[in-house]
PDB file of N, CA and C in Angstrom:
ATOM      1  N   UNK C1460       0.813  -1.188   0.000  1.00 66.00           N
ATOM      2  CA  UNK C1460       0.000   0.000   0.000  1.00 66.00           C
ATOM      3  C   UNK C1460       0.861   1.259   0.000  1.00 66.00           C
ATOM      4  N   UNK C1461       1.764   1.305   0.645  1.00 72.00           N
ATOM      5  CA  UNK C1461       2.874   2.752   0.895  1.00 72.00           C
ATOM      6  C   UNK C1461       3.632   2.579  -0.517  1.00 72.00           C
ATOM      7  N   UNK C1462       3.643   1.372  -1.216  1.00 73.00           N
ATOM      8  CA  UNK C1462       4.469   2.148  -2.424  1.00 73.00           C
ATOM      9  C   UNK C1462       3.730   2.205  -3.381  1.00 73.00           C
ATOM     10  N   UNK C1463       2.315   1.479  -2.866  1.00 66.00           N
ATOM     11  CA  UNK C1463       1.457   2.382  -4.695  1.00 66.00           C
ATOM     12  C   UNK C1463       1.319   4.083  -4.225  1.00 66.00           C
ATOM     13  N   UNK C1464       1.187   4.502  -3.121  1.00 60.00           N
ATOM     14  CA  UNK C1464       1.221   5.652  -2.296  1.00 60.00           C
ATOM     15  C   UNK C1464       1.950   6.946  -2.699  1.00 60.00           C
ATOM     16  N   UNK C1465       3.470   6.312  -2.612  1.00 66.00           N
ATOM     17  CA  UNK C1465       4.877   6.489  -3.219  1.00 66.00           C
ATOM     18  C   UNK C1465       5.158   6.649  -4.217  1.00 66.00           C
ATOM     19  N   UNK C1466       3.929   5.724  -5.184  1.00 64.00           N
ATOM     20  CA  UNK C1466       4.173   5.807  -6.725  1.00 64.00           C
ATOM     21  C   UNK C1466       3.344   6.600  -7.159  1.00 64.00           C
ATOM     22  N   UNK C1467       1.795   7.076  -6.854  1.00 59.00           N
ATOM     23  CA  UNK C1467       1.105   7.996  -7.430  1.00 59.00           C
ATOM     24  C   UNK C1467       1.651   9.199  -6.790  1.00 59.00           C
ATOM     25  N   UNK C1468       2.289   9.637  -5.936  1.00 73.00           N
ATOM     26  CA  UNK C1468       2.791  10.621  -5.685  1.00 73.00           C
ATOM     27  C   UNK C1468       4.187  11.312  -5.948  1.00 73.00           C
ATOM     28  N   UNK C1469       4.619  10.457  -6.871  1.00 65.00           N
ATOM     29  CA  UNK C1469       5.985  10.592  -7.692  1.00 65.00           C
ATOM     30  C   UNK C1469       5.110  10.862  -9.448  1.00 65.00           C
ATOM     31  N   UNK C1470       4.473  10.252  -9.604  1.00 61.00           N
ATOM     32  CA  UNK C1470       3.390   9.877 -10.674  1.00 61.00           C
ATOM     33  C   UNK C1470       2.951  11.626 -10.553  1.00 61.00           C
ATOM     34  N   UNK C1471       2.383  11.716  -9.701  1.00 67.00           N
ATOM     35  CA  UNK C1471       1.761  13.429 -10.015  1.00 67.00           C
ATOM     36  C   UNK C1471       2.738  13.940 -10.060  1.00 67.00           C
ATOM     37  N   UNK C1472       4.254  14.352  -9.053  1.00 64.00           N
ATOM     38  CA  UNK C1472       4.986  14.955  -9.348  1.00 64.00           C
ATOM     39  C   UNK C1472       5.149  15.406 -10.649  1.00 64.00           C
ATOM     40  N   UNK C1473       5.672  14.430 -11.421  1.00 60.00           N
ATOM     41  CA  UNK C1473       6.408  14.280 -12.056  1.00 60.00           C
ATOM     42  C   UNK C1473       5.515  14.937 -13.630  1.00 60.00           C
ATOM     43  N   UNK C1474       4.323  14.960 -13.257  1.00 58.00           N
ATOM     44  CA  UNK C1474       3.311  14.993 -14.512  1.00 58.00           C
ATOM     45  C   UNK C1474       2.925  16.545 -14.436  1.00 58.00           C
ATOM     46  N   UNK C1475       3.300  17.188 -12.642  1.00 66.00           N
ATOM     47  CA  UNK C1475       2.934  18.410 -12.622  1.00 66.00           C
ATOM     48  C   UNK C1475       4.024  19.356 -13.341  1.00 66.00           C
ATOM     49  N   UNK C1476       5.508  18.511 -13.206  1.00 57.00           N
ATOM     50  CA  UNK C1476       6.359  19.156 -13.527  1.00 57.00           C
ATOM     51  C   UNK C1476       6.842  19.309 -14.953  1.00 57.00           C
ATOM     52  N   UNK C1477       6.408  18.598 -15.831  1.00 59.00           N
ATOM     53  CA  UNK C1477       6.514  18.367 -16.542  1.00 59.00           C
ATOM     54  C   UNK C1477       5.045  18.945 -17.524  1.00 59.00           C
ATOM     55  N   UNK C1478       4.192  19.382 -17.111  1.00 55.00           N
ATOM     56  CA  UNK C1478       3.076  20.350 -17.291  1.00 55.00           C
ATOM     57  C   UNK C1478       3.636  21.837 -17.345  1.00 55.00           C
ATOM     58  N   UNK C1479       4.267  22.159 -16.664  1.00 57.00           N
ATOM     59  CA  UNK C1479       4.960  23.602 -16.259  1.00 57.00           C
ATOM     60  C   UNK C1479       6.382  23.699 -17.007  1.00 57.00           C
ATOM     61  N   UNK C1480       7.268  22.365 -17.225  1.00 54.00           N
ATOM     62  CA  UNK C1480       7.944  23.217 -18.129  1.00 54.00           C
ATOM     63  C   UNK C1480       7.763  22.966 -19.577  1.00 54.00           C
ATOM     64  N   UNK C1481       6.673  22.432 -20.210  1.00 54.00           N
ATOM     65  CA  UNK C1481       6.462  22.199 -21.762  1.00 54.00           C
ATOM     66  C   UNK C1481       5.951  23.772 -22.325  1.00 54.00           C
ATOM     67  N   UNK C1482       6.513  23.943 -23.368  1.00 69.00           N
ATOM     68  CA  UNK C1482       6.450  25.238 -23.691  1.00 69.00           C
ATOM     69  C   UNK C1482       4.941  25.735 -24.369  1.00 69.00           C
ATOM     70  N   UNK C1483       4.102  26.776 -24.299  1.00 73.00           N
ATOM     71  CA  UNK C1483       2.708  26.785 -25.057  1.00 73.00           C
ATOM     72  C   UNK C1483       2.832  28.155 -25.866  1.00 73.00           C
ATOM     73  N   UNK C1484       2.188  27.939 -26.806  1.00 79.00           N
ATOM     74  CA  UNK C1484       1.991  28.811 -28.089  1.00 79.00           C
ATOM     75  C   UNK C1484       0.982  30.318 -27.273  1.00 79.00           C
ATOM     76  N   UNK C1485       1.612  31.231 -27.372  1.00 76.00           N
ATOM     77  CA  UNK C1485       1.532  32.436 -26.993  1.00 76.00           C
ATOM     78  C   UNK C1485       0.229  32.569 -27.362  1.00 76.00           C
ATOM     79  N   UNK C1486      -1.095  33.154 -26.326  1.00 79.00           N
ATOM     80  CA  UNK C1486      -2.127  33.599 -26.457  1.00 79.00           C
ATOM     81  C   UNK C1486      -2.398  35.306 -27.362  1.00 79.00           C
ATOM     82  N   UNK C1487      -3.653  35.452 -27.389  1.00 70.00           N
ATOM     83  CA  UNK C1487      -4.004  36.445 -28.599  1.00 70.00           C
ATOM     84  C   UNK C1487      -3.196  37.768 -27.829  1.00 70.00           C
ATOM     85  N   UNK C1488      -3.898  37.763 -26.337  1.00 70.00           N
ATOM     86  CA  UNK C1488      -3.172  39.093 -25.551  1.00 70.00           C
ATOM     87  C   UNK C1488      -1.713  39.054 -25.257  1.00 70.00           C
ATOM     88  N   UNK C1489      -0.991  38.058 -25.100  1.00 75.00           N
ATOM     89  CA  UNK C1489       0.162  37.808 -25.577  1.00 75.00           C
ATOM     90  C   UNK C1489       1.197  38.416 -26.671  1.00 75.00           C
ATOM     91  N   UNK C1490       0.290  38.000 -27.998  1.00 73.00           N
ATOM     92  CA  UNK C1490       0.946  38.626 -28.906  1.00 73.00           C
ATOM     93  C   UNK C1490       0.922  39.848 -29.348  1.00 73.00           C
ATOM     94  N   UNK C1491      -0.118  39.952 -28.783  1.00 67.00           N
ATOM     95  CA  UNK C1491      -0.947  41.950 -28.625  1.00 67.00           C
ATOM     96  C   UNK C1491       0.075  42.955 -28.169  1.00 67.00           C
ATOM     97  N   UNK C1492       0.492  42.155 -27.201  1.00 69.00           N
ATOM     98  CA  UNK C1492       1.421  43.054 -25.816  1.00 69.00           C
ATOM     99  C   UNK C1492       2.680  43.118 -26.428  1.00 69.00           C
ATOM    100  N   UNK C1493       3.402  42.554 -27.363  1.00 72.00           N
ATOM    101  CA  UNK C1493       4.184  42.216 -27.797  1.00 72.00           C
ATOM    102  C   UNK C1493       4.616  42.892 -28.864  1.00 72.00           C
ATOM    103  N   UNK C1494       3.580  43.928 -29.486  1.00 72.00           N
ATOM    104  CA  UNK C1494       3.441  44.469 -30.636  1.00 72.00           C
ATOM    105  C   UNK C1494       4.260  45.994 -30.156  1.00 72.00           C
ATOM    106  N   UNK C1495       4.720  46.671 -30.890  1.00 79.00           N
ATOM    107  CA  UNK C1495       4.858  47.938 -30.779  1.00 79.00           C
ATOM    108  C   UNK C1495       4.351  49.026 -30.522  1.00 79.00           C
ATOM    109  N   UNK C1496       3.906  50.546 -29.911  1.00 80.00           N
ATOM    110  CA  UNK C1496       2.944  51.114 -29.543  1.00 80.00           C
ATOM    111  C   UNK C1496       2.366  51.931 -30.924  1.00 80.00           C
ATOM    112  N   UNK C1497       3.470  51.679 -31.562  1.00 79.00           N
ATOM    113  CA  UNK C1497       3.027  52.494 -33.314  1.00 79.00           C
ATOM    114  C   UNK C1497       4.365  52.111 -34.185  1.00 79.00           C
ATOM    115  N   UNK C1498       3.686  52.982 -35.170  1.00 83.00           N
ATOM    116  CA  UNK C1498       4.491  52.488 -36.727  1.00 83.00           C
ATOM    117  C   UNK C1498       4.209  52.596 -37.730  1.00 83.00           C
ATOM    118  N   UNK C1499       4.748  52.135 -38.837  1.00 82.00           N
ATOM    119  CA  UNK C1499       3.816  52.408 -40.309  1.00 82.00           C
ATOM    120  C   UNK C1499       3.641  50.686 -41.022  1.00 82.00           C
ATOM    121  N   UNK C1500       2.516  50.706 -41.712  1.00 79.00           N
ATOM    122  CA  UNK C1500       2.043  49.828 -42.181  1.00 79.00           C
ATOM    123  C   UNK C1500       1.940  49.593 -43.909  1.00 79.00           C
ATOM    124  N   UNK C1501       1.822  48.605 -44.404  1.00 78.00           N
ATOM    125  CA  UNK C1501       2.482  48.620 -45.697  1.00 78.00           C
ATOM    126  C   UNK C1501       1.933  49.741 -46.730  1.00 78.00           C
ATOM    127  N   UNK C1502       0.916  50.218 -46.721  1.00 80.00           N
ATOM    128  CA  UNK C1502       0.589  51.621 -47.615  1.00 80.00           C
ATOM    129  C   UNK C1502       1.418  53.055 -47.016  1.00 80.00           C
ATOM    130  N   UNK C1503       2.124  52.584 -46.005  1.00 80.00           N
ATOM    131  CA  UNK C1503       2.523  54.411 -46.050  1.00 80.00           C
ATOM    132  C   UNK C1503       2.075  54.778 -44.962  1.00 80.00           C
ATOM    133  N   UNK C1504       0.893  54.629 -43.865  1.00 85.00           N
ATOM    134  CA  UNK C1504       0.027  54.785 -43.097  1.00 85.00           C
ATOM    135  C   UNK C1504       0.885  54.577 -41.842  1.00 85.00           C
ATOM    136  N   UNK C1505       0.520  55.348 -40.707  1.00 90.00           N
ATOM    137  CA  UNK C1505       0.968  54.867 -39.514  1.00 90.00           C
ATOM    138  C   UNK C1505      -0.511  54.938 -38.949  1.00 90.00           C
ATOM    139  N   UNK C1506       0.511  53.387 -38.152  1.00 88.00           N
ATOM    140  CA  UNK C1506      -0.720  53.291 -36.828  1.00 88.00           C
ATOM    141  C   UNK C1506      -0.177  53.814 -35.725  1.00 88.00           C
ATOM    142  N   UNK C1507      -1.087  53.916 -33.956  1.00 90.00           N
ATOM    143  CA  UNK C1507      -0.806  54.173 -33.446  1.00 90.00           C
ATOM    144  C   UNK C1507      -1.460  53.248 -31.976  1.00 90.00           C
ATOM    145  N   UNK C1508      -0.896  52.479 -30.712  1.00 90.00           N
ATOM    146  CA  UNK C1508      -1.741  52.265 -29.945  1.00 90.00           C
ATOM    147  C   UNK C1508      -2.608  52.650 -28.547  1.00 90.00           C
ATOM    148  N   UNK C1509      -3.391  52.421 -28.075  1.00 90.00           N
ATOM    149  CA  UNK C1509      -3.678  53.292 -26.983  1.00 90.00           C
ATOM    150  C   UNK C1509      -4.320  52.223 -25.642  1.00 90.00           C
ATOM    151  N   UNK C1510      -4.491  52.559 -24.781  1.00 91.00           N
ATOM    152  CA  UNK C1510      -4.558  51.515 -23.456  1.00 91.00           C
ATOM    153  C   UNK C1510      -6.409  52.393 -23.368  1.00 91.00           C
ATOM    154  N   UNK C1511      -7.597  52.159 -23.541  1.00 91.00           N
ATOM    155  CA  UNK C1511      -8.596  52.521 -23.483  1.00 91.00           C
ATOM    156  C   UNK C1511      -9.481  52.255 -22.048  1.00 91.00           C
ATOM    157  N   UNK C1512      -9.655  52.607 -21.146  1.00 93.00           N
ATOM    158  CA  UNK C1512     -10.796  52.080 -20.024  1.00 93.00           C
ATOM    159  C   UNK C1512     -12.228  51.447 -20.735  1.00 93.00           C
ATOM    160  N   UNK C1513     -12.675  50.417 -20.225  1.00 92.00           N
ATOM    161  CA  UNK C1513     -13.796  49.894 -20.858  1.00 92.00           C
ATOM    162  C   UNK C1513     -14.841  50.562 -19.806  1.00 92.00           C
ATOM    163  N   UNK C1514     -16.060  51.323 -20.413  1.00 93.00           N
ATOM    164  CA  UNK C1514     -16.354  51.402 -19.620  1.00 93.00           C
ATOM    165  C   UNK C1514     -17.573  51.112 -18.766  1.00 93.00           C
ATOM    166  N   UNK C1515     -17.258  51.769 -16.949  1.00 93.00           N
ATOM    167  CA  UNK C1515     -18.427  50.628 -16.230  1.00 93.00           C
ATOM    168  C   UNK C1515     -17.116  49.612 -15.683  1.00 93.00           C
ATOM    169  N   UNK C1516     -16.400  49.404 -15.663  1.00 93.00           N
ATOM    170  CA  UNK C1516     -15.043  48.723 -15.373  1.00 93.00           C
ATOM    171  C   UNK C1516     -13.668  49.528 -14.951  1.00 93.00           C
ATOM    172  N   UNK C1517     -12.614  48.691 -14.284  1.00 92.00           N
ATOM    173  CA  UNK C1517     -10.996  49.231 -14.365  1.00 92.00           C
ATOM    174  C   UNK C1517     -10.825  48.305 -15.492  1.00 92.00           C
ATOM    175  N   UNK C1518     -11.598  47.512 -16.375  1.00 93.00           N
ATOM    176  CA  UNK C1518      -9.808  47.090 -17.608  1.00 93.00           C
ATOM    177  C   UNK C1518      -9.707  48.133 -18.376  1.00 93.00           C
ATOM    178  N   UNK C1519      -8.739  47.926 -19.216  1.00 91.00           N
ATOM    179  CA  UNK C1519      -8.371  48.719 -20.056  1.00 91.00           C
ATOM    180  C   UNK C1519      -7.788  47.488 -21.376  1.00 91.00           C
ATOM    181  N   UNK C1520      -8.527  48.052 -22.612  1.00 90.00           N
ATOM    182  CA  UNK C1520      -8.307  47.196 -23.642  1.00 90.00           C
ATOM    183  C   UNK C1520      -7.133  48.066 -24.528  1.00 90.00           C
ATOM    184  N   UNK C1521      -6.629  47.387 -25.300  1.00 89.00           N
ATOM    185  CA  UNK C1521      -5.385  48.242 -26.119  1.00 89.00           C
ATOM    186  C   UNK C1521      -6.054  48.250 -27.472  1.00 89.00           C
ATOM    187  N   UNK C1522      -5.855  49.369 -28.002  1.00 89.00           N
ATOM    188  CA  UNK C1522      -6.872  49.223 -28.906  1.00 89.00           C
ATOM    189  C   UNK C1522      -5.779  49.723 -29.921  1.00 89.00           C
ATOM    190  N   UNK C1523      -5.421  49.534 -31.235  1.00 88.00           N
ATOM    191  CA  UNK C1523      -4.246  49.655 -31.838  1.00 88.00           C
ATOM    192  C   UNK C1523      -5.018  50.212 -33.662  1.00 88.00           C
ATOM    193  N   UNK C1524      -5.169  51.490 -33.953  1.00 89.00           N
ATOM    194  CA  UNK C1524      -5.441  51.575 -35.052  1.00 89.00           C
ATOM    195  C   UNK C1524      -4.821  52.686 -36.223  1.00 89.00           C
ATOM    196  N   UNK C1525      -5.558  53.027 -37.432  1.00 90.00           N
ATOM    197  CA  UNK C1525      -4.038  53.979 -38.134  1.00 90.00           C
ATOM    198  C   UNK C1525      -4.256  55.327 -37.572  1.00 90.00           C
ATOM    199  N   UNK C1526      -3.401  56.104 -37.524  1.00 91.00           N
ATOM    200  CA  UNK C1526      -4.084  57.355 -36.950  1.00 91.00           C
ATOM    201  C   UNK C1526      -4.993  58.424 -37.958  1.00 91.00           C
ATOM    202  N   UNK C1527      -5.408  58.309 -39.298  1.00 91.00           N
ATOM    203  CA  UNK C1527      -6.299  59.162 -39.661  1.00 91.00           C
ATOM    204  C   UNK C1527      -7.707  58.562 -39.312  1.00 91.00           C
ATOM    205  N   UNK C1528      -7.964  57.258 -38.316  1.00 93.00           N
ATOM    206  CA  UNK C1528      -8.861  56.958 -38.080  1.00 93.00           C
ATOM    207  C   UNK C1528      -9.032  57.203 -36.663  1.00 93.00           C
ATOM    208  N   UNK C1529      -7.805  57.656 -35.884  1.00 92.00           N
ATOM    209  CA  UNK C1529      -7.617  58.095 -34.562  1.00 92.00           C
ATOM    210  C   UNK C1529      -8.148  59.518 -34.786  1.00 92.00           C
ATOM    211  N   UNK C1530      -7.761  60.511 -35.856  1.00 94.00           N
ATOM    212  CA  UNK C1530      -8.457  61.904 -36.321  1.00 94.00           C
ATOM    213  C   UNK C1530      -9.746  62.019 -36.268  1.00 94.00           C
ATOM    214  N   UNK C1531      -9.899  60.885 -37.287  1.00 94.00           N
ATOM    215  CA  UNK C1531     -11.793  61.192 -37.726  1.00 94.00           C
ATOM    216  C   UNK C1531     -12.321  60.720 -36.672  1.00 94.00           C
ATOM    217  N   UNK C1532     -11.877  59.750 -35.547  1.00 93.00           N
ATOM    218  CA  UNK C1532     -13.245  59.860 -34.148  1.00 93.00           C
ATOM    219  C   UNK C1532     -12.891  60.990 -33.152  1.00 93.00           C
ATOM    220  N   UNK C1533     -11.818  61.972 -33.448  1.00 94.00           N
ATOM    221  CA  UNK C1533     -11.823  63.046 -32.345  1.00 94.00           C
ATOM    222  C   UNK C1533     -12.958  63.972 -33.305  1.00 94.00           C
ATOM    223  N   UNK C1534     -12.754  63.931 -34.168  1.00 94.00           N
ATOM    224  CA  UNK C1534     -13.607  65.027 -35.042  1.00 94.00           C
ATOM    225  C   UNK C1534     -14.646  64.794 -34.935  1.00 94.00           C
ATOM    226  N   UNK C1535     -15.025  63.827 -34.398  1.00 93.00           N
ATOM    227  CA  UNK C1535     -17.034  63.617 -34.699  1.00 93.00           C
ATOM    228  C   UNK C1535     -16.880  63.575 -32.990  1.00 93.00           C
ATOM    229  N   UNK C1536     -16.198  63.370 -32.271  1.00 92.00           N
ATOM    230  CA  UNK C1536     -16.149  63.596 -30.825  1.00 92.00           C
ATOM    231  C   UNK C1536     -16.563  64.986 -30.492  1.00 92.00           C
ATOM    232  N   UNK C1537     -15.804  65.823 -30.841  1.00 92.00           N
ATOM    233  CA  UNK C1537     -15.504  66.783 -31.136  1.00 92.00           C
ATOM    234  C   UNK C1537     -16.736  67.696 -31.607  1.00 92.00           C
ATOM    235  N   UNK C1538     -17.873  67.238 -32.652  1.00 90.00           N
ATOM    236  CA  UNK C1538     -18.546  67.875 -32.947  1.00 90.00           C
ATOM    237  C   UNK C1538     -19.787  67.349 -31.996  1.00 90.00           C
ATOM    238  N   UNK C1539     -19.772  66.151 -31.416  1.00 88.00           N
ATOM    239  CA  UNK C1539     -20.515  65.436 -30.312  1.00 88.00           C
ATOM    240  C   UNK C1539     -20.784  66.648 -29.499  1.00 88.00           C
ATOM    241  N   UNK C1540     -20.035  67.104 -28.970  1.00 87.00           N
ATOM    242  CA  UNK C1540     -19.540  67.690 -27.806  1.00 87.00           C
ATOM    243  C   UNK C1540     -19.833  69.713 -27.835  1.00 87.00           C
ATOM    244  N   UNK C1541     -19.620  69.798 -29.129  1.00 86.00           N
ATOM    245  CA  UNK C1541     -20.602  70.891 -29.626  1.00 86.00           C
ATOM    246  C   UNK C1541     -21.895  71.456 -29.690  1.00 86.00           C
ATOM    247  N   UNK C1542     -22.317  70.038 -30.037  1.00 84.00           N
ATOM    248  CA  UNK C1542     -23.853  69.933 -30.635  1.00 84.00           C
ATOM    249  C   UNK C1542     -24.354  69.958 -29.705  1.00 84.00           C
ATOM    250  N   UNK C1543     -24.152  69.147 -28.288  1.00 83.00           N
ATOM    251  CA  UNK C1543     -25.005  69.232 -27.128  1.00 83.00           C
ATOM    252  C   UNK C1543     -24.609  70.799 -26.304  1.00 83.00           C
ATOM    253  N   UNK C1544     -23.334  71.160 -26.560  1.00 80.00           N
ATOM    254  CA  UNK C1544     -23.037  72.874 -26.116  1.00 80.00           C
ATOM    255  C   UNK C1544     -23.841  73.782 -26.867  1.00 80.00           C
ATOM    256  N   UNK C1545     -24.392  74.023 -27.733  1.00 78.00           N
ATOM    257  CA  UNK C1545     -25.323  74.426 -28.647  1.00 78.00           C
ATOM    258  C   UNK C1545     -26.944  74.350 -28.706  1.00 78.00           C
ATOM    259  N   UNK C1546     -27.368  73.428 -27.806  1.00 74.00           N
ATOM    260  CA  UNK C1546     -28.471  72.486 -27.843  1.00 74.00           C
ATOM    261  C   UNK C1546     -29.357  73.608 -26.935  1.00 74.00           C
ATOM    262  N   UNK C1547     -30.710  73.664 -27.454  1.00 65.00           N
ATOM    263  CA  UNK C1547     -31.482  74.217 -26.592  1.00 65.00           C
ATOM    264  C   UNK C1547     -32.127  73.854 -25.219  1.00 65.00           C
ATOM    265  N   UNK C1548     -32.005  75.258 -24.404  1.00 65.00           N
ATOM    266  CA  UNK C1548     -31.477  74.798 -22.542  1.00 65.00           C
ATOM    267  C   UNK C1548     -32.743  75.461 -22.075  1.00 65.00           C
ATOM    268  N   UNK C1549     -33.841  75.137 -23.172  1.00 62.00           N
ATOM    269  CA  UNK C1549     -35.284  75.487 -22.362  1.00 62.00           C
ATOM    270  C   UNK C1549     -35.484  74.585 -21.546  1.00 62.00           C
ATOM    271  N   UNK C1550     -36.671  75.043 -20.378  1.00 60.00           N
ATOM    272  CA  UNK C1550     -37.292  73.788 -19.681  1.00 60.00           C
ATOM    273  C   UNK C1550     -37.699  72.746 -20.579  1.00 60.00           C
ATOM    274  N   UNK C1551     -37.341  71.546 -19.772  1.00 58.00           N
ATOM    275  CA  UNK C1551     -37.628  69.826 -20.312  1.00 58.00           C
ATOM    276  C   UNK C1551     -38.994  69.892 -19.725  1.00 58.00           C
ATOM    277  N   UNK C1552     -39.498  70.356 -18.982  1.00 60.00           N
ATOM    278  CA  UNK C1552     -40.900  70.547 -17.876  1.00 60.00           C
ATOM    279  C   UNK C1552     -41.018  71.411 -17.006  1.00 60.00           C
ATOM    280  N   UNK C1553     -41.856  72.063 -17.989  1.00 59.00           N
ATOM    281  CA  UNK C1553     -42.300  73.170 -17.678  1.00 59.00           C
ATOM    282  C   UNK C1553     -43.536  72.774 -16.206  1.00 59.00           C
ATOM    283  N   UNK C1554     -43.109  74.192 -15.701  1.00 64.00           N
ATOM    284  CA  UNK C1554     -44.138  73.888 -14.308  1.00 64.00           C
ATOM    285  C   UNK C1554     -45.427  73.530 -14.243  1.00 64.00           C
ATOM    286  N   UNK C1555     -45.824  74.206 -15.416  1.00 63.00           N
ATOM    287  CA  UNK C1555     -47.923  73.719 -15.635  1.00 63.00           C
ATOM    288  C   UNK C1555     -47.669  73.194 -16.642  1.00 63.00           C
ATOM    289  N   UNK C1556     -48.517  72.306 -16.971  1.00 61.00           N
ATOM    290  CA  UNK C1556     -48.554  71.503 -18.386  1.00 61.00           C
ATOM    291  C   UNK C1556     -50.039  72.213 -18.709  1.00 61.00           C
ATOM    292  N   UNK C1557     -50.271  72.614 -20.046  1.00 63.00           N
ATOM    293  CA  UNK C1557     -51.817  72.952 -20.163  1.00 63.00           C
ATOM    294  C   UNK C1557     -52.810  72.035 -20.514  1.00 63.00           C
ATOM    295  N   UNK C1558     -54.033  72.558 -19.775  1.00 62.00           N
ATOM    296  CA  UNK C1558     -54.962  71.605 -19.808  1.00 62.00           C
ATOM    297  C   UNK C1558     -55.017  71.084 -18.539  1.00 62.00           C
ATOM    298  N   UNK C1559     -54.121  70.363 -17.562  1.00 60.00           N
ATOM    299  CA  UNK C1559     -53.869  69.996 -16.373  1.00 60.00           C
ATOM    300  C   UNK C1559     -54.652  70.297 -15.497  1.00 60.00           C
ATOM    301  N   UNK C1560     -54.277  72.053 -15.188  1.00 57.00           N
ATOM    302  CA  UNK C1560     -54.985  73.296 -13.977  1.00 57.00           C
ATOM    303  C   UNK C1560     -55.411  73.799 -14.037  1.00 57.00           C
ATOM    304  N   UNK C1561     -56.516  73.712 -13.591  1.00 55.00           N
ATOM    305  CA  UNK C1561     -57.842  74.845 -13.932  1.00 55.00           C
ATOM    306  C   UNK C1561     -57.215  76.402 -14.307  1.00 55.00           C
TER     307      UNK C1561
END
């Protein structure tokens, strides 16, 4: 009994250790992380990357794209952010509604 004991417990050893040092093919975030923070890409184009908050959360996703597409979402950001500065700042509800009060 003590050396089948002896033997499954050399048996796991040996299977744990041998689990830990076999080498594994690098995951997607892996190779992500691995990438450069910018650069240029085969048309001429540079990209650029950025660490983003998701949000409603602390992660932060890396989000890696060319930068005239980093331009055109500040620009519509940008006009986002206008449009509601611009926006009419009458009452949403008004104190009497008519018809309501005598």
């Amino acid at each position: 009994m003590t050396r089948f004991l002896a033997a499954l417990i050399a048996g796991s050893a040996v299977l744990t250790l041998s689990a830990c040092a076999s080498p594994h093919a690098p995951t997607l975030a892996e190779r992500a992380a691995a990438l450069p923070d910018n650069g240029a890409v085969s048309d001429g184009d540079t990209f650029t990357c950025r660490r983003i908050q998701i949000t409603g959360t602390r992660r932060f996703e890396r989000i890696c794209t060319l930068d005239s597409e980093w331009a055109e979402q500040a620009g519509r950001t940008n006009e986002a952010v206008e449009a509601i500065g611009a926006a009419d700042r009458s009452q949403v509800r008004p104190d009497v509604f008519p018809g309501m009060y005598p």
